[in-house]
């Protein structure tokens, strides 16, 4: 089954063709990062307008590079929540029109379910149940993936998402947006014990997280240095910050894996591209004797293929949307459409 999939929830416009949930036939991505970099973060209206400009061309390219005719598309999928509402609406409306034109089913896909499904593309052997840590620009969740469309949230951040924290720290350090990759690179020459940063916990909720204290600590350190004229060791600051994020994510995720007893952990989302976090999970998984799945870098960030992958399993579960499909700024990953 060939699914044409659309992703436009934030600042990537992406269109892909995926076969049977596991095989990428084409995956076109246009990153708007440069358009937003000058503002230090995503500007929602600019994001929506850019999606409008590029989605048609990307669709042509996706079909062309997949080497298939429009008539060979069996279904259309779209990421319909959560995200910047104007941005999501562009993909939803475009996908509706394409599905109506081709006269094929329309499958709504939760964006975070898509991130989880990036692992199905990278690892043909991976099947639920497993625990998934989804770490992106807007979400930080520990999820019990009981089945392809049966998910339960074990823990979540109470404030900032991990990616947001990377982006804000990068801003303080004068690094470009999005800040995760520049911090990753900068941290490589640094001493991760040079600065002491807090690791946020939430009383009585072992799987919940908090990153706002860490963010504030970085801001205070930078302001204090500015006022006293002290020169910061930027590489060590980046390394110490990343260690704090990793210490907040890795032990509690491993605890969740132990508690669920599946012996399998998948990590997903843009922050899963972080080299330190990947290495820490690798080590912890070896120690705990569990199987670890982290997609290759290009499947960690937003892409259309992950939406096409999850869409296949949504289709098998009977999920279909009509012409009244709407876009949603927020939605629980455990909620099945129509909710
Ligand atoms: O999953 P994603 O592409 O978009 C959302 O759905 O949010 O994640 C984007 C986030 C950004 O905050 C970006 O700074 C972060 O992923 N990121 C990284 C790295 N590469 C991207 N964070 C840490 N280390 C990286 N190497």
Short mmCIF file of C-alpha atoms and ligand atoms in Angstrom, two decimals:
data_model
loop_
_atom_site.label_atom_id
_atom_site.label_comp_id
_atom_site.label_asym_id
_atom_site.label_seq_id
_atom_site.Cartn_x
_atom_site.Cartn_y
_atom_site.Cartn_z
CA UNK A 1 0.00 0.00 0.00
CA UNK A 2 1.46 3.37 -1.06
CA UNK A 3 0.69 6.38 1.09
CA UNK A 4 1.36 10.01 0.13
CA UNK A 5 2.09 11.81 3.40
CA UNK A 6 2.21 15.47 4.42
CA UNK A 7 3.91 17.14 7.38
CA UNK A 8 3.64 20.90 8.10
CA UNK A 9 3.23 21.25 11.87
CA UNK A 10 6.18 23.58 12.46
CA UNK A 11 8.99 24.84 10.25
CA UNK A 12 9.54 21.90 7.90
CA UNK A 13 7.34 21.34 4.89
CA UNK A 14 7.64 17.65 4.06
CA UNK A 15 6.03 15.29 1.57
CA UNK A 16 6.82 11.59 1.26
CA UNK A 17 5.64 8.38 -0.31
CA UNK A 18 5.87 5.34 1.98
CA UNK A 19 5.03 1.74 1.15
CA UNK A 20 3.43 -0.56 3.74
CA UNK A 21 4.58 1.61 6.62
CA UNK A 22 8.20 0.54 6.37
CA UNK A 23 9.70 1.49 3.01
CA UNK A 24 10.49 5.06 1.97
CA UNK A 25 9.90 5.57 -1.75
CA UNK A 26 10.59 9.31 -1.54
CA UNK A 27 11.01 11.88 1.20
CA UNK A 28 11.10 15.58 0.28
CA UNK A 29 11.82 18.11 3.03
CA UNK A 30 12.05 21.87 2.86
CA UNK A 31 13.46 23.34 6.06
CA UNK A 32 12.42 26.93 6.79
CA UNK A 33 15.13 27.28 9.47
CA UNK A 34 16.91 30.06 7.58
CA UNK A 35 13.70 32.10 7.31
CA UNK A 36 13.24 32.02 11.09
CA UNK A 37 16.90 32.19 12.19
CA UNK A 38 16.97 35.97 12.01
CA UNK A 39 14.15 36.12 14.62
CA UNK A 40 15.76 33.54 16.93
CA UNK A 41 12.73 31.22 16.77
CA UNK A 42 9.83 30.14 14.58
CA UNK A 43 7.50 32.99 13.52
CA UNK A 44 4.10 31.27 13.06
CA UNK A 45 2.81 33.44 10.22
CA UNK A 46 6.04 33.14 8.25
CA UNK A 47 5.88 29.37 8.76
CA UNK A 48 2.31 29.15 7.39
CA UNK A 49 3.11 31.29 4.37
CA UNK A 50 6.22 29.29 3.56
CA UNK A 51 4.24 26.01 3.74
CA UNK A 52 1.73 27.48 1.27
CA UNK A 53 4.53 28.38 -1.12
CA UNK A 54 6.37 25.07 -1.11
CA UNK A 55 3.85 22.27 -0.54
CA UNK A 56 2.71 21.90 -4.19
CA UNK A 57 6.21 21.76 -5.60
CA UNK A 58 7.36 19.29 -2.94
CA UNK A 59 4.39 17.06 -3.79
CA UNK A 60 5.38 17.02 -7.47
CA UNK A 61 8.94 16.19 -6.49
CA UNK A 62 7.89 13.46 -4.06
CA UNK A 63 5.82 11.70 -6.74
CA UNK A 64 8.54 12.14 -9.33
CA UNK A 65 11.36 10.80 -7.16
CA UNK A 66 9.18 7.87 -6.02
CA UNK A 67 8.77 7.07 -9.72
CA UNK A 68 5.04 6.52 -9.42
CA UNK A 69 1.93 7.91 -11.06
CA UNK A 70 -0.79 9.66 -9.06
CA UNK A 71 -3.11 6.75 -9.80
CA UNK A 72 -0.80 4.43 -7.81
CA UNK A 73 -1.39 6.33 -4.54
CA UNK A 74 -3.67 4.26 -2.28
CA UNK A 75 -4.18 6.80 0.52
CA UNK A 76 -3.23 10.30 1.68
CA UNK A 77 -1.96 10.99 5.20
CA UNK A 78 -1.49 14.24 7.07
CA UNK A 79 -0.09 15.35 10.40
CA UNK A 80 -3.14 17.08 11.94
CA UNK A 81 -1.95 17.73 15.53
CA UNK A 82 -0.18 19.08 17.52
CA UNK A 83 1.60 22.11 16.08
CA UNK A 84 1.38 25.75 15.08
CA UNK A 85 -2.23 25.95 14.08
CA UNK A 86 -1.77 28.04 10.91
CA UNK A 87 1.02 25.76 9.78
CA UNK A 88 -0.93 22.55 10.45
CA UNK A 89 -3.95 23.93 8.58
CA UNK A 90 -1.90 24.28 5.39
CA UNK A 91 -1.03 20.57 5.35
CA UNK A 92 -4.53 19.49 6.40
CA UNK A 93 -6.28 21.48 3.69
CA UNK A 94 -3.82 20.48 1.01
CA UNK A 95 -4.08 16.80 1.96
CA UNK A 96 -7.89 16.98 1.92
CA UNK A 97 -7.83 18.39 -1.60
CA UNK A 98 -5.38 15.74 -2.81
CA UNK A 99 -7.36 12.89 -1.22
CA UNK A 100 -10.58 14.19 -2.80
CA UNK A 101 -8.95 14.60 -6.21
CA UNK A 102 -7.41 11.12 -6.17
CA UNK A 103 -10.53 9.67 -4.56
CA UNK A 104 -8.54 7.81 -1.90
CA UNK A 105 -8.91 7.61 1.92
CA UNK A 106 -7.56 10.43 4.10
CA UNK A 107 -5.66 9.31 7.23
CA UNK A 108 -5.04 11.79 10.07
CA UNK A 109 -1.77 11.20 11.98
CA UNK A 110 -0.70 12.59 15.36
CA UNK A 111 2.69 14.26 14.84
CA UNK A 112 4.33 12.54 17.84
CA UNK A 113 3.05 9.15 16.70
CA UNK A 114 4.87 9.99 13.47
CA UNK A 115 8.13 10.61 15.34
CA UNK A 116 7.74 7.24 17.06
CA UNK A 117 7.09 5.59 13.68
CA UNK A 118 10.38 6.97 12.28
CA UNK A 119 11.80 3.96 14.11
CA UNK A 120 9.70 1.54 12.00
CA UNK A 121 11.36 2.96 8.89
CA UNK A 122 14.86 2.56 10.31
CA UNK A 123 14.36 -0.79 12.04
CA UNK A 124 12.23 -3.36 10.19
CA UNK A 125 12.40 -5.70 13.19
CA UNK A 126 10.88 -3.22 15.66
CA UNK A 127 7.33 -3.97 16.70
CA UNK A 128 5.34 -2.83 19.74
CA UNK A 129 5.24 -3.13 22.66
CA UNK A 130 8.12 -0.83 23.61
CA UNK A 131 8.78 2.33 25.59
CA UNK A 132 9.44 5.48 23.56
CA UNK A 133 11.06 8.71 24.68
CA UNK A 134 9.86 11.45 22.30
CA UNK A 135 12.09 14.50 22.56
CA UNK A 136 11.41 17.33 20.14
CA UNK A 137 11.15 21.09 20.00
CA UNK A 138 7.66 21.15 21.51
CA UNK A 139 7.26 17.83 23.34
CA UNK A 140 9.09 15.68 25.88
CA UNK A 141 7.18 12.49 26.62
CA UNK A 142 7.86 8.99 27.92
CA UNK A 143 5.29 6.80 26.19
CA UNK A 144 4.21 3.20 26.70
CA UNK A 145 3.66 2.08 23.08
CA UNK A 146 1.46 -0.95 23.74
CA UNK A 147 0.54 -1.32 20.10
CA UNK A 148 0.81 0.73 16.89
CA UNK A 149 -2.25 2.78 17.80
CA UNK A 150 -2.52 2.09 21.52
CA UNK A 151 -0.36 4.45 23.56
CA UNK A 152 -0.24 5.58 27.15
CA UNK A 153 1.74 8.54 28.51
CA UNK A 154 3.98 7.55 31.42
CA UNK A 155 5.64 10.92 31.92
CA UNK A 156 5.92 14.39 30.43
CA UNK A 157 7.64 17.70 30.98
CA UNK A 158 5.78 20.11 33.24
CA UNK A 159 7.18 23.18 31.48
CA UNK A 160 9.70 23.53 28.63
CA UNK A 161 10.37 20.75 26.16
CA UNK A 162 13.95 19.46 25.93
CA UNK A 163 14.40 20.94 22.43
CA UNK A 164 13.06 24.31 23.57
CA UNK A 165 15.66 24.29 26.34
CA UNK A 166 18.43 23.61 23.78
CA UNK A 167 17.14 26.45 21.60
CA UNK A 168 16.96 28.92 24.51
CA UNK A 169 20.41 28.01 25.79
CA UNK A 170 21.79 28.47 22.28
CA UNK A 171 20.21 31.89 22.14
CA UNK A 172 21.90 32.89 25.41
CA UNK A 173 25.21 31.74 23.93
CA UNK A 174 24.59 33.72 20.73
CA UNK A 175 24.30 30.55 18.63
CA UNK A 176 21.92 30.36 15.66
CA UNK A 177 18.40 28.90 15.70
CA UNK A 178 17.66 26.00 15.91
CA UNK A 179 20.21 25.66 18.67
CA UNK A 180 20.41 21.90 19.29
CA UNK A 181 22.98 21.11 16.63
CA UNK A 182 25.28 24.11 17.34
CA UNK A 183 25.25 23.24 21.07
CA UNK A 184 26.01 19.62 20.22
CA UNK A 185 29.03 20.73 18.17
CA UNK A 186 30.23 23.34 20.68
CA UNK A 187 29.99 20.91 23.60
CA UNK A 188 32.43 18.44 22.06
CA UNK A 189 35.53 20.28 23.26
CA UNK A 190 34.07 21.08 26.70
CA UNK A 191 34.28 19.76 30.24
CA UNK A 192 30.80 18.52 31.21
CA UNK A 193 31.53 18.96 34.95
CA UNK A 194 32.75 22.56 34.78
CA UNK A 195 29.33 24.08 35.56
CA UNK A 196 26.78 22.62 37.98
CA UNK A 197 23.25 22.75 36.57
CA UNK A 198 20.05 21.49 38.23
CA UNK A 199 18.24 18.37 37.07
CA UNK A 200 14.52 18.98 37.52
CA UNK A 201 12.34 16.40 39.26
CA UNK A 202 8.62 16.45 39.99
CA UNK A 203 7.67 15.25 43.47
CA UNK A 204 5.73 11.98 43.45
CA UNK A 205 5.92 11.63 39.65
CA UNK A 206 9.12 9.78 38.76
CA UNK A 207 8.57 9.92 35.00
CA UNK A 208 7.68 13.60 34.82
CA UNK A 209 10.34 16.20 34.03
CA UNK A 210 11.01 19.91 34.39
CA UNK A 211 13.47 21.95 32.34
CA UNK A 212 12.60 25.51 33.35
CA UNK A 213 15.04 25.51 36.31
CA UNK A 214 17.85 24.42 34.02
CA UNK A 215 16.96 27.11 31.50
CA UNK A 216 16.89 29.79 34.21
CA UNK A 217 20.23 28.58 35.62
CA UNK A 218 21.87 28.99 32.19
CA UNK A 219 20.38 32.48 31.76
CA UNK A 220 21.49 33.54 35.28
CA UNK A 221 25.00 32.23 34.72
CA UNK A 222 25.31 34.13 31.43
CA UNK A 223 23.94 37.38 32.93
CA UNK A 224 26.20 37.11 35.96
CA UNK A 225 29.24 36.61 33.71
CA UNK A 226 28.21 39.60 31.61
CA UNK A 227 27.89 41.83 34.68
CA UNK A 228 31.16 40.75 36.28
CA UNK A 229 33.11 40.62 33.05
CA UNK A 230 33.94 36.97 33.64
CA UNK A 231 34.67 35.04 30.48
CA UNK A 232 32.55 31.93 30.18
CA UNK A 233 34.01 28.66 29.00
CA UNK A 234 31.35 28.28 26.30
CA UNK A 235 32.26 24.74 25.28
CA UNK A 236 32.11 23.58 28.90
CA UNK A 237 28.84 25.42 29.46
CA UNK A 238 27.34 23.61 26.43
CA UNK A 239 28.73 20.28 27.66
CA UNK A 240 27.54 20.79 31.25
CA UNK A 241 24.10 21.85 30.02
CA UNK A 242 23.81 18.79 27.77
CA UNK A 243 24.87 16.52 30.63
CA UNK A 244 22.07 17.98 32.78
CA UNK A 245 19.50 17.35 30.02
CA UNK A 246 20.77 13.82 29.52
CA UNK A 247 20.70 13.11 33.27
CA UNK A 248 17.12 14.29 33.32
CA UNK A 249 16.13 12.01 30.42
CA UNK A 250 18.16 8.81 30.57
CA UNK A 251 17.75 7.39 34.12
CA UNK A 252 13.98 7.91 34.31
CA UNK A 253 13.43 6.54 30.84
CA UNK A 254 15.46 3.44 31.72
CA UNK A 255 13.39 3.07 34.88
CA UNK A 256 10.21 3.18 32.77
CA UNK A 257 11.63 0.47 30.51
CA UNK A 258 12.36 -1.70 33.56
CA UNK A 259 8.86 -1.15 34.92
CA UNK A 260 7.11 -1.95 31.63
CA UNK A 261 9.30 -5.04 31.17
CA UNK A 262 9.33 -4.93 27.34
CA UNK A 263 13.11 -4.97 26.96
CA UNK A 264 12.84 -2.48 24.08
CA UNK A 265 13.34 1.29 24.02
CA UNK A 266 12.92 3.65 21.09
CA UNK A 267 14.01 7.29 21.15
CA UNK A 268 12.47 9.77 18.70
CA UNK A 269 12.31 13.47 17.78
CA UNK A 270 14.83 16.17 16.90
CA UNK A 271 16.73 16.02 20.21
CA UNK A 272 17.38 12.30 19.58
CA UNK A 273 20.01 13.57 17.13
CA UNK A 274 22.14 14.75 20.09
CA UNK A 275 25.41 12.83 20.19
CA UNK A 276 25.80 12.90 24.00
CA UNK A 277 22.22 11.77 24.62
CA UNK A 278 22.57 8.99 22.02
CA UNK A 279 25.82 7.80 23.63
CA UNK A 280 24.34 7.89 27.15
CA UNK A 281 21.34 5.83 26.04
CA UNK A 282 23.61 3.38 24.24
CA UNK A 283 25.62 2.84 27.43
CA UNK A 284 22.54 2.55 29.65
CA UNK A 285 20.89 0.08 27.25
CA UNK A 286 23.99 -2.13 27.26
CA UNK A 287 24.14 -2.05 31.05
CA UNK A 288 20.45 -2.89 31.35
CA UNK A 289 20.59 -5.51 28.58
CA UNK A 290 17.75 -4.06 26.51
CA UNK A 291 17.41 -3.31 22.79
CA UNK A 292 17.75 0.36 21.89
CA UNK A 293 16.38 1.95 18.72
CA UNK A 294 17.31 5.50 17.70
CA UNK A 295 16.65 6.54 14.10
CA UNK A 296 19.45 7.93 11.92
CA UNK A 297 19.82 11.73 12.15
CA UNK A 298 17.71 12.54 9.10
CA UNK A 299 14.71 10.67 10.49
CA UNK A 300 14.97 12.32 13.94
CA UNK A 301 13.77 15.75 12.80
CA UNK A 302 10.39 16.45 11.20
CA UNK A 303 9.83 14.57 7.95
CA UNK A 304 6.97 13.27 5.84
CA UNK A 305 8.10 9.63 5.79
CA UNK A 306 7.41 9.18 9.51
CA UNK A 307 3.82 10.38 8.93
CA UNK A 308 3.43 7.89 6.06
CA UNK A 309 4.80 5.09 8.28
CA UNK A 310 2.37 5.70 11.15
CA UNK A 311 -0.47 6.28 8.67
CA UNK A 312 -0.20 2.69 7.44
CA UNK A 313 -0.88 1.34 10.96
CA UNK A 314 -3.64 3.91 11.52
CA UNK A 315 -5.19 2.72 8.24
CA UNK A 316 -5.02 -0.93 9.37
CA UNK A 317 -6.72 0.12 12.63
CA UNK A 318 -9.55 1.70 10.61
CA UNK A 319 -8.68 5.37 11.14
CA UNK A 320 -10.19 7.58 8.43
CA UNK A 321 -10.97 11.29 8.22
CA UNK A 322 -13.69 13.01 6.25
CA UNK A 323 -13.77 16.36 4.50
CA UNK A 324 -14.42 17.96 7.90
CA UNK A 325 -10.95 17.07 9.26
CA UNK A 326 -9.63 19.95 11.37
CA UNK A 327 -6.18 20.92 12.66
CA UNK A 328 -5.37 21.02 16.39
CA UNK A 329 -2.67 22.98 18.20
CA UNK A 330 -2.51 20.45 21.00
CA UNK A 331 -3.61 16.87 21.40
CA UNK A 332 -2.73 13.97 23.68
CA UNK A 333 -0.70 11.31 21.84
CA UNK A 334 -2.86 8.59 23.39
CA UNK A 335 -6.01 9.99 21.75
CA UNK A 336 -7.24 8.13 18.68
CA UNK A 337 -9.01 10.06 15.91
CA UNK A 338 -11.73 11.38 16.10
CA UNK A 339 -11.32 11.34 19.89
O1 LIG B 1 11.43 16.96 16.11
P1 LIG B 1 11.87 18.29 15.64
O2 LIG B 1 12.60 18.39 14.34
O3 LIG B 1 10.66 19.29 15.56
C1 LIG B 1 9.58 19.23 16.41
O4 LIG B 1 8.66 18.44 16.15
O5 LIG B 1 9.63 20.00 17.40
O6 LIG B 1 12.79 18.88 16.82
C2 LIG B 1 13.40 20.12 16.74
C3 LIG B 1 14.27 20.29 17.96
C4 LIG B 1 14.85 21.70 18.05
O7 LIG B 1 14.60 22.19 19.35
C5 LIG B 1 16.34 21.46 17.81
O8 LIG B 1 17.17 22.42 18.46
C6 LIG B 1 16.52 20.08 18.37
O9 LIG B 1 15.38 19.39 17.93
N1 LIG B 1 17.75 19.42 17.88
C7 LIG B 1 18.74 19.01 18.69
C8 LIG B 1 19.76 18.49 17.85
N2 LIG B 1 19.33 18.58 16.55
C9 LIG B 1 18.09 19.15 16.60
N3 LIG B 1 18.87 19.07 20.02
C10 LIG B 1 20.01 18.60 20.56
N4 LIG B 1 21.04 18.11 19.82
C11 LIG B 1 20.95 18.02 18.47
N5 LIG B 1 21.96 17.51 17.76
#
